[in-house]
Coordinates of C-alpha atoms in Angstrom, one line a residue:
M26 CA 0.0 0.0 0.0
P27 CA 1.5 3.4 -1.0
Q28 CA 2.4 5.7 1.8
A29 CA 0.4 8.9 2.2
A30 CA 2.1 12.1 0.9
N31 CA 2.7 15.1 3.1
A32 CA 1.0 18.3 2.0
E33 CA 1.1 21.9 3.1
L34 CA -1.7 24.3 2.4
L35 CA -0.6 27.9 1.8
P36 CA -2.7 31.0 1.1
D37 CA -1.9 32.7 -2.1
P38 CA -3.4 36.1 -3.0
E39 CA -2.9 35.4 -6.7
I40 CA -5.4 32.5 -6.6
K41 CA -9.0 33.5 -6.8
A42 CA -11.7 32.3 -4.4
G43 CA -12.7 28.8 -5.2
G44 CA -9.5 28.1 -7.2
C45 CA -6.9 25.5 -6.5
V46 CA -3.3 25.2 -7.7
V47 CA -1.2 22.1 -6.8
R48 CA 2.5 22.3 -7.2
N49 CA 4.9 19.4 -6.7
Q50 CA 8.2 18.0 -8.0
Y51 CA 6.4 16.7 -11.1
G52 CA 4.8 20.0 -12.2
L53 CA 1.7 22.1 -11.6
I54 CA -2.0 21.6 -11.8
D55 CA -4.1 24.8 -12.1
Q56 CA -7.8 24.3 -11.5
Q57 CA -8.8 27.9 -11.3
L58 CA -12.0 28.7 -13.2
D59 CA -10.2 31.2 -15.5
S60 CA -7.5 28.6 -16.3
Q61 CA -10.1 25.9 -17.1
I62 CA -12.1 28.2 -19.4
Q63 CA -8.9 29.2 -21.2
R64 CA -8.0 25.6 -21.8
L65 CA -11.5 24.9 -23.1
V66 CA -11.4 27.8 -25.5
E67 CA -8.0 26.6 -26.8
Q68 CA -9.4 23.1 -27.4
L69 CA -12.3 24.5 -29.3
R70 CA -10.2 26.5 -31.7

């Protein structure tokens, strides 16, 4: 069974309310609404 990872939650004034950004040694996951809409628009082009 994999060991649970340690995580630290930090406030960031650059992230809008309701948004979530995860950074780790492998990269970044940006789930802010503006970022999701931007990715959707890019896929529709």
